[in-house]
GROMACS .gro file of C-alpha atoms in nm:
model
  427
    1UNK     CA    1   2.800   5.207  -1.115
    2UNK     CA    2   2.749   4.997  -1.432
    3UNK     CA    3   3.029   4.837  -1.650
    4UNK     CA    4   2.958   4.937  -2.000
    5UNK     CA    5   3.278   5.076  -2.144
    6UNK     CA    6   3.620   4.947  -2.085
    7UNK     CA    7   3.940   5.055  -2.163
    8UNK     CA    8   4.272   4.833  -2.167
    9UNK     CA    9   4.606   4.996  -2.126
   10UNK     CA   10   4.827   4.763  -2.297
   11UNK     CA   11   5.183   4.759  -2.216
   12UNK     CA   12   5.241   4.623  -2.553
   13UNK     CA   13   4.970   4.498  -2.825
   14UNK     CA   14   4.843   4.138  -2.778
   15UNK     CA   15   5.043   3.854  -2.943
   16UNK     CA   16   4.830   3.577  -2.835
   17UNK     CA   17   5.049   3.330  -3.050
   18UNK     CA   18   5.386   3.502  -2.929
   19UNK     CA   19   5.368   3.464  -2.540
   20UNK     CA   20   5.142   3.344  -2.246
   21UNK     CA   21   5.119   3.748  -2.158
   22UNK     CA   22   4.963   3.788  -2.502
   23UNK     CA   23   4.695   3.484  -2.487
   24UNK     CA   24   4.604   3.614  -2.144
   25UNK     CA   25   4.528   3.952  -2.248
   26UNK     CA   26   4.342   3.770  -2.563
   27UNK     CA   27   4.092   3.581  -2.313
   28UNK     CA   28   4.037   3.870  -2.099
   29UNK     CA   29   3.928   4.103  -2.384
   30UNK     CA   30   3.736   3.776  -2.550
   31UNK     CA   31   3.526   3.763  -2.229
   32UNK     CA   32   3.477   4.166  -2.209
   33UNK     CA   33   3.304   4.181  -2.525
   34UNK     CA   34   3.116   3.867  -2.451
   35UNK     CA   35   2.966   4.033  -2.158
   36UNK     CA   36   2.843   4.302  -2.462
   37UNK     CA   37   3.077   4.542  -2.312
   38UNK     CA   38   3.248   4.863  -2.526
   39UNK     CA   39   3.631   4.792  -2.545
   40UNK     CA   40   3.912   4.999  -2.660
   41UNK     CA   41   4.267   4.912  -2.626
   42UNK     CA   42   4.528   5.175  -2.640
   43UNK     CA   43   4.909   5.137  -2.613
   44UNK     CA   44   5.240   5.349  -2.657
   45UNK     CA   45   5.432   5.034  -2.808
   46UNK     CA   46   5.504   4.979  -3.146
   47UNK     CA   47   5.280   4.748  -3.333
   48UNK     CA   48   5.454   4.436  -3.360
   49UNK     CA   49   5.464   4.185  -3.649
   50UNK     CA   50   5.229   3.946  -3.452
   51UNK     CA   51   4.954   4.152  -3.355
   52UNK     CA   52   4.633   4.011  -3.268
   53UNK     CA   53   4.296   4.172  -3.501
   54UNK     CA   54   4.162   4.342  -3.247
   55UNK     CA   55   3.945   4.498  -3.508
   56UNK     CA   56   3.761   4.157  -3.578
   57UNK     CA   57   3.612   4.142  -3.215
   58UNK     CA   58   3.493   4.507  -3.255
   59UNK     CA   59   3.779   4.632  -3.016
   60UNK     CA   60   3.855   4.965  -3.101
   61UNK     CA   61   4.234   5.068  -3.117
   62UNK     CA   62   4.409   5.401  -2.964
   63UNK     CA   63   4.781   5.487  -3.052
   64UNK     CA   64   4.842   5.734  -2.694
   65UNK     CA   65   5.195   5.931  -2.612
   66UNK     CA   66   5.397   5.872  -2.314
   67UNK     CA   67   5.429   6.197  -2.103
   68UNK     CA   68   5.212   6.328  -2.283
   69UNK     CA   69   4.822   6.583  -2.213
   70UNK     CA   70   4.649   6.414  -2.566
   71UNK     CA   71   4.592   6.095  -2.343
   72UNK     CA   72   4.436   6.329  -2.089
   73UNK     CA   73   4.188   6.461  -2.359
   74UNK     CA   74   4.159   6.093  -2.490
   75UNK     CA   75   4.051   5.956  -2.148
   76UNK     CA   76   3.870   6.285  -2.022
   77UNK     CA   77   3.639   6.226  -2.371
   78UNK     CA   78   3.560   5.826  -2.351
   79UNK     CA   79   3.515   5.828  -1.977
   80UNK     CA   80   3.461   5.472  -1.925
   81UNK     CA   81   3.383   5.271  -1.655
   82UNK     CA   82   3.660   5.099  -1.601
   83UNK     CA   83   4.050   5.066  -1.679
   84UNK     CA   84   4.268   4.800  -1.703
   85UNK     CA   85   4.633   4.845  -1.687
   86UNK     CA   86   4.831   4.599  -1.872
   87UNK     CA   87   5.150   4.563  -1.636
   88UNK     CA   88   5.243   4.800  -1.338
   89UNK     CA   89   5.453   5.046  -1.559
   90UNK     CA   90   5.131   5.111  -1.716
   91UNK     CA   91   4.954   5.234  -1.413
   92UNK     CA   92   5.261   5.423  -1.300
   93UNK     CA   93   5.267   5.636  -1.625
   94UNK     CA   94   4.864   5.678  -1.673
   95UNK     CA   95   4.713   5.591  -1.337
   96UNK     CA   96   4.682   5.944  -1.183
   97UNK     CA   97   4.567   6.076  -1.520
   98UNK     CA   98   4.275   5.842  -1.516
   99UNK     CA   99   4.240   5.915  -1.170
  100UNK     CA  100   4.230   6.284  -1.231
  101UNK     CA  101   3.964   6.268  -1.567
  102UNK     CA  102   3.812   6.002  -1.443
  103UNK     CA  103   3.777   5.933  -1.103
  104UNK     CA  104   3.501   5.673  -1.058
  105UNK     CA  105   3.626   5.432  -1.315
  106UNK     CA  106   3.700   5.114  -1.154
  107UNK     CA  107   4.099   5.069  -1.161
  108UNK     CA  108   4.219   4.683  -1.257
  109UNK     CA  109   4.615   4.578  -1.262
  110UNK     CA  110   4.642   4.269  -1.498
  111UNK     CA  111   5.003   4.174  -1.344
  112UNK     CA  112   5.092   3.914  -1.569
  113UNK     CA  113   5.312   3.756  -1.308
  114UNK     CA  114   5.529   3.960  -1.012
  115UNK     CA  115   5.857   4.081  -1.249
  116UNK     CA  116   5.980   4.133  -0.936
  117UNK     CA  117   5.984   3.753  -0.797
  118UNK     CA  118   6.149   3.659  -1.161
  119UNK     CA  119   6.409   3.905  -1.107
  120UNK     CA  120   6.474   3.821  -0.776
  121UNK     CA  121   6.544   3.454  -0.912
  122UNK     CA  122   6.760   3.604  -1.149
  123UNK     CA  123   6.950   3.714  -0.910
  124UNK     CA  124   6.932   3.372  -0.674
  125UNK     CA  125   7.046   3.173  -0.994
  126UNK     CA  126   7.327   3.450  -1.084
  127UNK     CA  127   7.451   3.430  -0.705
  128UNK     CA  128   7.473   3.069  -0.726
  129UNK     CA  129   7.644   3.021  -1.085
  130UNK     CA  130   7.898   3.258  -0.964
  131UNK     CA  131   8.006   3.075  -0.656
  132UNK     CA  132   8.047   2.778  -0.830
  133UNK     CA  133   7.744   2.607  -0.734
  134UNK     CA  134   7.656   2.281  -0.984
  135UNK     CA  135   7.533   2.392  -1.247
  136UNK     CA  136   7.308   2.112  -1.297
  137UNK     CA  137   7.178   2.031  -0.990
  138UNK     CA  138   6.902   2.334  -0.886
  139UNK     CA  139   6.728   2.159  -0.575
  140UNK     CA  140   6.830   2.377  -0.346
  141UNK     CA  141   6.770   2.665  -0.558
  142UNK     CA  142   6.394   2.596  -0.661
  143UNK     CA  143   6.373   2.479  -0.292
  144UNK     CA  144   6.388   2.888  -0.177
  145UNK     CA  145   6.165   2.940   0.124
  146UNK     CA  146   5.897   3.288   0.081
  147UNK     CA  147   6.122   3.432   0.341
  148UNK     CA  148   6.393   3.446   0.183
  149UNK     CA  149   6.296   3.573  -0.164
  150UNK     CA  150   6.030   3.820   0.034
  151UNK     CA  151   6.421   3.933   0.160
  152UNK     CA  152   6.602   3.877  -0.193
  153UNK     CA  153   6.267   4.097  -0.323
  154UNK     CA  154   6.155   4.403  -0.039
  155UNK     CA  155   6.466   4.650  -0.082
  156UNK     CA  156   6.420   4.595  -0.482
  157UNK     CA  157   6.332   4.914  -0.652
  158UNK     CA  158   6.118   4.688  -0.862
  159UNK     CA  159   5.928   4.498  -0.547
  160UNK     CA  160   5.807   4.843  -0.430
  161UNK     CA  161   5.704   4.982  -0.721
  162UNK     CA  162   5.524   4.703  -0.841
  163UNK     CA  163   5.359   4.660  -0.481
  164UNK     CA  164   5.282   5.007  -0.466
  165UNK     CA  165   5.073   4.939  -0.792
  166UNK     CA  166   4.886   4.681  -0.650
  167UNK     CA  167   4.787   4.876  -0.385
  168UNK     CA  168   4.684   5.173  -0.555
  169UNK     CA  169   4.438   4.977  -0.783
  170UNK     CA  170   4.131   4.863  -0.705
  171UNK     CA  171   4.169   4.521  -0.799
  172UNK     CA  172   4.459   4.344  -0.911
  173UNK     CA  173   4.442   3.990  -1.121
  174UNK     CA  174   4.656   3.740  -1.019
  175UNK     CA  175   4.768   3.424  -1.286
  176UNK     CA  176   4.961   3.236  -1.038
  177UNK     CA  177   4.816   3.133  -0.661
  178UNK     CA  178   5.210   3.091  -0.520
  179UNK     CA  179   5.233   3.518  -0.629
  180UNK     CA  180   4.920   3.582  -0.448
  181UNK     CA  181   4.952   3.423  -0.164
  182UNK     CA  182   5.340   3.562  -0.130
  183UNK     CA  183   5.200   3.932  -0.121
  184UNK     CA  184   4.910   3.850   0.122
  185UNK     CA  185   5.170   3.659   0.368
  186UNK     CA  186   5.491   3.860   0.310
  187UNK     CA  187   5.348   4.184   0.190
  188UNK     CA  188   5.079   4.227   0.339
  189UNK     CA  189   4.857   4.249   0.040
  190UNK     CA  190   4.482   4.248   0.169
  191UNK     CA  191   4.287   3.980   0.020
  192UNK     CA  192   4.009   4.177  -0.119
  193UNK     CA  193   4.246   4.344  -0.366
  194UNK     CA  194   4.333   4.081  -0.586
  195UNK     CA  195   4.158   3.809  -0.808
  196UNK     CA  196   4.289   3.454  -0.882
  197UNK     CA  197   4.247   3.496  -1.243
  198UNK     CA  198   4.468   3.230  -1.446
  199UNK     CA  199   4.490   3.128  -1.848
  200UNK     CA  200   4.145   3.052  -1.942
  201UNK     CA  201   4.042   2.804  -2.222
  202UNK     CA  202   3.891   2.572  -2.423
  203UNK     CA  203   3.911   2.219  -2.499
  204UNK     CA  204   4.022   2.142  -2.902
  205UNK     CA  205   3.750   2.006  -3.085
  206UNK     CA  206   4.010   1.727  -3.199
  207UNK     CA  207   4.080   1.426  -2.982
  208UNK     CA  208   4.481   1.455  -2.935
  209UNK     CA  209   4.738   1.228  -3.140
  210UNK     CA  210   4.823   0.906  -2.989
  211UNK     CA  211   5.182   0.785  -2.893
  212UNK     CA  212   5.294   0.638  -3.208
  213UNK     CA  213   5.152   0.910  -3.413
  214UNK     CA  214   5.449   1.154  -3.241
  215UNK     CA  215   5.791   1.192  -3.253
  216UNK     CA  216   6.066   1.399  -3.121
  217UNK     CA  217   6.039   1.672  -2.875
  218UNK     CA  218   5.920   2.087  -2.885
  219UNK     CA  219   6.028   2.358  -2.689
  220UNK     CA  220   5.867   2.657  -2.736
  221UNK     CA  221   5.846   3.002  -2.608
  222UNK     CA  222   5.954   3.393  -2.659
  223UNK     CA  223   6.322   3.486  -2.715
  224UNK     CA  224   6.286   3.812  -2.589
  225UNK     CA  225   6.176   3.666  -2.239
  226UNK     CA  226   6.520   3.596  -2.034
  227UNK     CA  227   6.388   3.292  -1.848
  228UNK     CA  228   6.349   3.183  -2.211
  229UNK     CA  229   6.641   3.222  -2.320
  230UNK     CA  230   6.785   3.111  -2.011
  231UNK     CA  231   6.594   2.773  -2.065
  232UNK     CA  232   6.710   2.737  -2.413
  233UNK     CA  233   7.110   2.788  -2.319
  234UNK     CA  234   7.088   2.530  -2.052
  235UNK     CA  235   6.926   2.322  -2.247
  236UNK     CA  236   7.112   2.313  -2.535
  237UNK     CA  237   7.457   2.260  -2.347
  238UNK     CA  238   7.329   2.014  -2.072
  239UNK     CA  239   7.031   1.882  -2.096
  240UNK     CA  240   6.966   1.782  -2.468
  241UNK     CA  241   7.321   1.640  -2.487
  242UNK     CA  242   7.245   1.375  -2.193
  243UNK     CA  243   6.908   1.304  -2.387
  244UNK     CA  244   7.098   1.283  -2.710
  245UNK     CA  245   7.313   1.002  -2.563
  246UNK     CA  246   7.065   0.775  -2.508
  247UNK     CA  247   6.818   0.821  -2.806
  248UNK     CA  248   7.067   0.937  -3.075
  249UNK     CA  249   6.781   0.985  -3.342
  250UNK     CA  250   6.607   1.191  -3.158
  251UNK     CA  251   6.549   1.580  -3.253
  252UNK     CA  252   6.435   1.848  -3.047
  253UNK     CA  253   6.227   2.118  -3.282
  254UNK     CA  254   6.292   2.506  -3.089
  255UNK     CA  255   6.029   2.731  -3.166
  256UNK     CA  256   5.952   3.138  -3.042
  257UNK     CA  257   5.887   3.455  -3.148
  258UNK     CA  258   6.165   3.721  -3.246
  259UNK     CA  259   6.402   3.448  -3.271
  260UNK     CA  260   6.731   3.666  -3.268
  261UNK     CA  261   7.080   3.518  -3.433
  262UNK     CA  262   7.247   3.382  -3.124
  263UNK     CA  263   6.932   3.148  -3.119
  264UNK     CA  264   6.957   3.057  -3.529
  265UNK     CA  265   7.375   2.987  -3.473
  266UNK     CA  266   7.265   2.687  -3.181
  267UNK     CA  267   7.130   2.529  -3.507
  268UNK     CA  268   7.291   2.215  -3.525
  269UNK     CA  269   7.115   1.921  -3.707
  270UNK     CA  270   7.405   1.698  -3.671
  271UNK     CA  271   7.306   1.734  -3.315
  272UNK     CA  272   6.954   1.740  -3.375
  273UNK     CA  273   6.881   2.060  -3.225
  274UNK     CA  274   6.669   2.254  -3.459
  275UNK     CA  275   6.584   2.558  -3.420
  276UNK     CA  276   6.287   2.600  -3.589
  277UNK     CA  277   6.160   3.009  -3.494
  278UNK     CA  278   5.830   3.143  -3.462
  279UNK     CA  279   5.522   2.905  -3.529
  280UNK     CA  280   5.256   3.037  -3.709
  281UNK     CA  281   5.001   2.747  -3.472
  282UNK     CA  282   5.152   2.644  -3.174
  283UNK     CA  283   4.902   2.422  -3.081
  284UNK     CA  284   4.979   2.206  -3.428
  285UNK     CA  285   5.340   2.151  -3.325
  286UNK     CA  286   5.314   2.094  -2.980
  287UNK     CA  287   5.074   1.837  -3.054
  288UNK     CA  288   5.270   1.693  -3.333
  289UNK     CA  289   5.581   1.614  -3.031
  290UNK     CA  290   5.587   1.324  -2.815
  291UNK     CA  291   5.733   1.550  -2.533
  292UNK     CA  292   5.754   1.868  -2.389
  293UNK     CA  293   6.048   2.034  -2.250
  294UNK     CA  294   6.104   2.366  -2.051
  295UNK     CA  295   6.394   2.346  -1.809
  296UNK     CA  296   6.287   2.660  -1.670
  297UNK     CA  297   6.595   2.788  -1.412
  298UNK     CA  298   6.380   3.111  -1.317
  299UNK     CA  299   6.055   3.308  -1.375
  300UNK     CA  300   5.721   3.377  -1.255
  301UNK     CA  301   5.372   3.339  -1.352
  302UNK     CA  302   5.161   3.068  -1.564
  303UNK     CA  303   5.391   2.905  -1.827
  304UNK     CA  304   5.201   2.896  -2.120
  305UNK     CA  305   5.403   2.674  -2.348
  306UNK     CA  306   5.300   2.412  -2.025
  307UNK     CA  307   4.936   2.503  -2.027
  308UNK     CA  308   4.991   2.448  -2.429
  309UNK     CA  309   5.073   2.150  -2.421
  310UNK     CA  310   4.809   2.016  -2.198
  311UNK     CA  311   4.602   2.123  -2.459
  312UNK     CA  312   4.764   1.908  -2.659
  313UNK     CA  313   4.778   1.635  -2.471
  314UNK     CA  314   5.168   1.649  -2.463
  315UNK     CA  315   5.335   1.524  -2.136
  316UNK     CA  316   5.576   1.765  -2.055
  317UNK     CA  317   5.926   1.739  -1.843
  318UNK     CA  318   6.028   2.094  -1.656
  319UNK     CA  319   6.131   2.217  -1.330
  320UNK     CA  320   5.915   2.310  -0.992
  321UNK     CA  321   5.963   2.673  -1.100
  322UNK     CA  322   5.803   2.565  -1.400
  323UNK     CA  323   5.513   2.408  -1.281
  324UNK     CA  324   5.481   2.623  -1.008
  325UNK     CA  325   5.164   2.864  -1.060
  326UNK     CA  326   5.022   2.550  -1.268
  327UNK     CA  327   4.779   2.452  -1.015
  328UNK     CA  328   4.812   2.041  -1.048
  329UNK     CA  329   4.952   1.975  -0.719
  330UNK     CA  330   5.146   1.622  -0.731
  331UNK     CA  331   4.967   1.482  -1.037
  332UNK     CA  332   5.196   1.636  -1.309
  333UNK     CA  333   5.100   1.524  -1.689
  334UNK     CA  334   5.480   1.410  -1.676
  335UNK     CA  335   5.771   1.491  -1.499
  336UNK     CA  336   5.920   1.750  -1.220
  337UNK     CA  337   6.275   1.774  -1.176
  338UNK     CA  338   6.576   1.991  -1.039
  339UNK     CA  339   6.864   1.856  -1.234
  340UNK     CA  340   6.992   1.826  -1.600
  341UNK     CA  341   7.032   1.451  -1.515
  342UNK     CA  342   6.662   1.408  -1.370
  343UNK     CA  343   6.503   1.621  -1.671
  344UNK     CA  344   6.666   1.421  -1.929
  345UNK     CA  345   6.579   1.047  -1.752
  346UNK     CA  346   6.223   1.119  -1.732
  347UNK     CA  347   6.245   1.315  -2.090
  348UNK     CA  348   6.380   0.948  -2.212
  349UNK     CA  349   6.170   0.753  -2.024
  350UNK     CA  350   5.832   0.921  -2.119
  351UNK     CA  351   5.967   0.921  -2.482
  352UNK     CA  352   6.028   0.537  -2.494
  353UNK     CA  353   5.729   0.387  -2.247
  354UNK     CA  354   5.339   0.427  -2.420
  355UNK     CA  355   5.204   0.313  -2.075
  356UNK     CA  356   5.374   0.570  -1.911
  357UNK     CA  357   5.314   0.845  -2.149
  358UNK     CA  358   4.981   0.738  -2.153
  359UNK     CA  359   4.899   0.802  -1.797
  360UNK     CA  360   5.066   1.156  -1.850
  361UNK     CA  361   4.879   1.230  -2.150
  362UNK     CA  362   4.518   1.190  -1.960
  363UNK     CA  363   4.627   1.362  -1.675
  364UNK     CA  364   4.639   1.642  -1.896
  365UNK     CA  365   4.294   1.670  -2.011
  366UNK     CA  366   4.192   1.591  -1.646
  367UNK     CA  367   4.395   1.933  -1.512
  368UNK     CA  368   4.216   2.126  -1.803
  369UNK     CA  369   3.895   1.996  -1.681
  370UNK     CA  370   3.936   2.106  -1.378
  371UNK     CA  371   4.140   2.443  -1.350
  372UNK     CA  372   4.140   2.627  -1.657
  373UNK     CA  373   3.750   2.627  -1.829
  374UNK     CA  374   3.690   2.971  -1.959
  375UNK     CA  375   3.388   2.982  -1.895
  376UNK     CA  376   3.403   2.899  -1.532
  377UNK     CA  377   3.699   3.157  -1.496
  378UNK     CA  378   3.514   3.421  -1.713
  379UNK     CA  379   3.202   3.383  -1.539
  380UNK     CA  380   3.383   3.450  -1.170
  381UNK     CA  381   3.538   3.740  -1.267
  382UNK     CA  382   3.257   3.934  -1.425
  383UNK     CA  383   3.088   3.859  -1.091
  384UNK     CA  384   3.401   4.012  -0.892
  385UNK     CA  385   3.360   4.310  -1.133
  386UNK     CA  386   3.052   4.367  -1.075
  387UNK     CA  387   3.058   4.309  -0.744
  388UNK     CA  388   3.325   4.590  -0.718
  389UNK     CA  389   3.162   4.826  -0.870
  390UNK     CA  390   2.880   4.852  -0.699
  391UNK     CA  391   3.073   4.916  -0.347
  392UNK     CA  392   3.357   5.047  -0.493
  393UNK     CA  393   3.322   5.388  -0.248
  394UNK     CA  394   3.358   5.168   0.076
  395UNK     CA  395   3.602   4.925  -0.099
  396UNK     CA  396   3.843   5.187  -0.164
  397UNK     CA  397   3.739   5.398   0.197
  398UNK     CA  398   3.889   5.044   0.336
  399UNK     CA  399   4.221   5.034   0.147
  400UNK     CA  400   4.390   5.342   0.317
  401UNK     CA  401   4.748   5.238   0.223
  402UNK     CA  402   4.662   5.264  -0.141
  403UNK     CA  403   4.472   5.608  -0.096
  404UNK     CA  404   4.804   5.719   0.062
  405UNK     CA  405   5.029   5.616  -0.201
  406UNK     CA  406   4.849   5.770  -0.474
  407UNK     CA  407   4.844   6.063  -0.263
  408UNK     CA  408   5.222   6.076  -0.268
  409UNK     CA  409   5.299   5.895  -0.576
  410UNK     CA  410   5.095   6.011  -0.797
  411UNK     CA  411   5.199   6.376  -0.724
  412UNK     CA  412   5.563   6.305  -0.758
  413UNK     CA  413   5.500   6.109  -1.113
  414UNK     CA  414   5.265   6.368  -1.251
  415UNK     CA  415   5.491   6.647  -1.183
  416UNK     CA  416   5.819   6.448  -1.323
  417UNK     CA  417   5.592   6.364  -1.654
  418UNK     CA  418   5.507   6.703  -1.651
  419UNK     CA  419   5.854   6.823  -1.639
  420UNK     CA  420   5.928   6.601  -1.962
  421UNK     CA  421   5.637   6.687  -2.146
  422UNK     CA  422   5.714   7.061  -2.125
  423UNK     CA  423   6.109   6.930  -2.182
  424UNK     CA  424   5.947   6.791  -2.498
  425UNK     CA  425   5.796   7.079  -2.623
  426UNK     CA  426   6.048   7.323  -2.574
  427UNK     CA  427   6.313   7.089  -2.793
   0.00000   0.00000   0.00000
């Protein structure tokens, strides 16, 4: 089987400059057509105001219908090699149809990060605000052993359709190493279905701003993402106010896409919390700060706004949950903490002392370096393509669990989107 023609499922079109989901879909299509390799994306969303020009890296584009036989003659007529779904919902709603029209294309789940571990923290953080936990002090929530949020996440209707996906595709890509190794131990995920695939880029061809050519600190990331959100509410009642206390001058700039009015009304300059909404370059104002912050609470994944700002070589203050899939280990380009008191020391501290925002700010380039090169990253997963496709017969003669549940699955999905499309036609 040769990879020549691949089409992307997109669960929504690429933002690259609106979330981490967005770049990551950005560097896997960058490395597609690198590889000389026919690429159309096709989506059901709405084209948002952000969208990447897909047009400009000779990406063809597809409008398709939920529920909906024009995306079986779409897919039956551009047969391609292989498809990647963007998200597990995708595969749910299109995966036996490309299965059915197309049955030797190579099937690839791009899952982001597991929604179902970030809702299961939801839920841990909700459980623990409402029995009156401190609401400051998260140690012992971002302390949660993989046994108890594999029990928090296995009776979710979420978990098991997300898991199902997995197993149905050939290959699913994995941004975080914690979410991969949770389905192999707790799931029982095998191995050869998934690829450690994390954000992959490049250096800036511009050395990084020195200490005293900074000031203040960024935050920036999507509205519409809850942790987000979450992050932004917490921070603007607890943690900015202790960091406020001790460098009164300071400002924090808020940036993100689809900034909604409850984020414009936290606008308070007297306070020096600006919220600032979407930046056009997030690199420029990341690397115009002297800090990072992102007291994330819950989530999943790769944070981008972190990754971001190792780019910029701006240290950065979160939680574990936010440095979690971030592959540095102990050496953190700044600081790691569980409480509002902790995050706003070591925001201080790293804001006032050059030697020790030094030492953060070159950790960052060494993590880069080391973890994230595109081309390293690119380069493995061609191979792992490739390699699947040529035994892609005995890989999927191995994975009987998947073969089963597309067996079942698949049946009940088709006939329920069958139902609705002849509902719709009938209205």
């Amino acid at each position: 089987m040769s990879l020549q023609h691949v089409l992307v499922i997109g669960y929504v079109w690429p933002e690259p400059t609106s979330s981490a989901a967005g770049g990551h879909m950005m560097q896997l299509l960058h490395c597609f057509v690198a590889q000389g390799w026919s690429v159309t994306f096709a989506s059901p969303a709405k084209v948002g105001e952000h969208k990447a020009d897909l047009a400009a890296l000779g990406i063809a584009e597809q409008t398709i219908a939920l529920n909906d036989e024009s995306f079986d003659r779409f897919v039956a007529a551009l047969q391609p090699d292989m498809v990647l779904f963007d998200r597990f919902m995708m595969e749910e709603q299109f995966g036996w149809r490309v299965e059915l029209h197309c049955p030797q294309a190579m099937r690839v789940l791009e899952t982001c990060d597991l929604q179902s571990l970030r809702d299961a923290r939801q839920g841990l953080l909700k459980e623990r605000l409402r029995a009156g936990e401190d609401e400051n002090d998260f140690g012992a929530l971002f302390d949660v052993s993989s046994d108890t949020l594999y029990r928090h996440m296995s009776e979710a209707d979420i978990t098991q359709r997300e898991v199902a996906a997995i197993f149905r595709c050939d290959l699913s890509l994995m941004i975080s190493p914690f979410e991969g190794q949770l389905l192999v131990e707790r799931f029982g995920v095998p191995p050869s279905l998934l690829h450690d695939c994390p954000l992959m880029v490049a250096p800036l061809p511009t050395p990084a701003l020195d200490f005293d050519q900074r000031a203040n600190f960024v935050c920036i990331g999507n509205f519409r993402h809850a942790p987000n959100w979450d992050a932004v509410l917490w921070l603007k009642n607890q943690v900015w106010p202790r960091i406020r206390k001790q460098l009164p001058r300071a400002e924090l700039h808020l940036y993100g896409a689809y900034t909604p009015p409850k984020a414009t009304a936290l606008h308070n300059a007297a306070q020096g919390f600006l919220v600032k909404g979407w930046a056009a370059d997030a690199l420029q104002v990341v690397g115009q700060a002297r800090v990072a912050l992102a007291p994330l609470r819950f989530g999943a994944g790769i944070k981008g706004k972190l990754l971001d700002a190792m780019l910029c070589g701006t240290p950065s203050v979160t939680t574990p949950l936010g440095a979690e899939g971030m592959r540095t280990g102990d050496r953190w380009p700044g600081h790691i903490a569980c409480s509002a008191d902790e995050l706003a020391a070591w925001a201080v501290r790293l804001y006032e002392d050059s030697d020790q925002w030094g030492a953060a700010q070159a950790q960052c380039h060494e993590h880069l370096c080391a973890e994230y090169g595109f081309e390293q990253h690119s380069q493995t997963l061609v191979r792992r393509l490739y390699q699947l496709s040529q035994s892609l017969e005995q890989h999927r003669r191995a994975n009987f669990i998947g073969t089963m549940l597309r067996h079942h699955l698949h049946k009940s999905t088709k006939y329920f989107s069958q139902w609705i499309q002849s509902k719709n036609q009938s209205v």
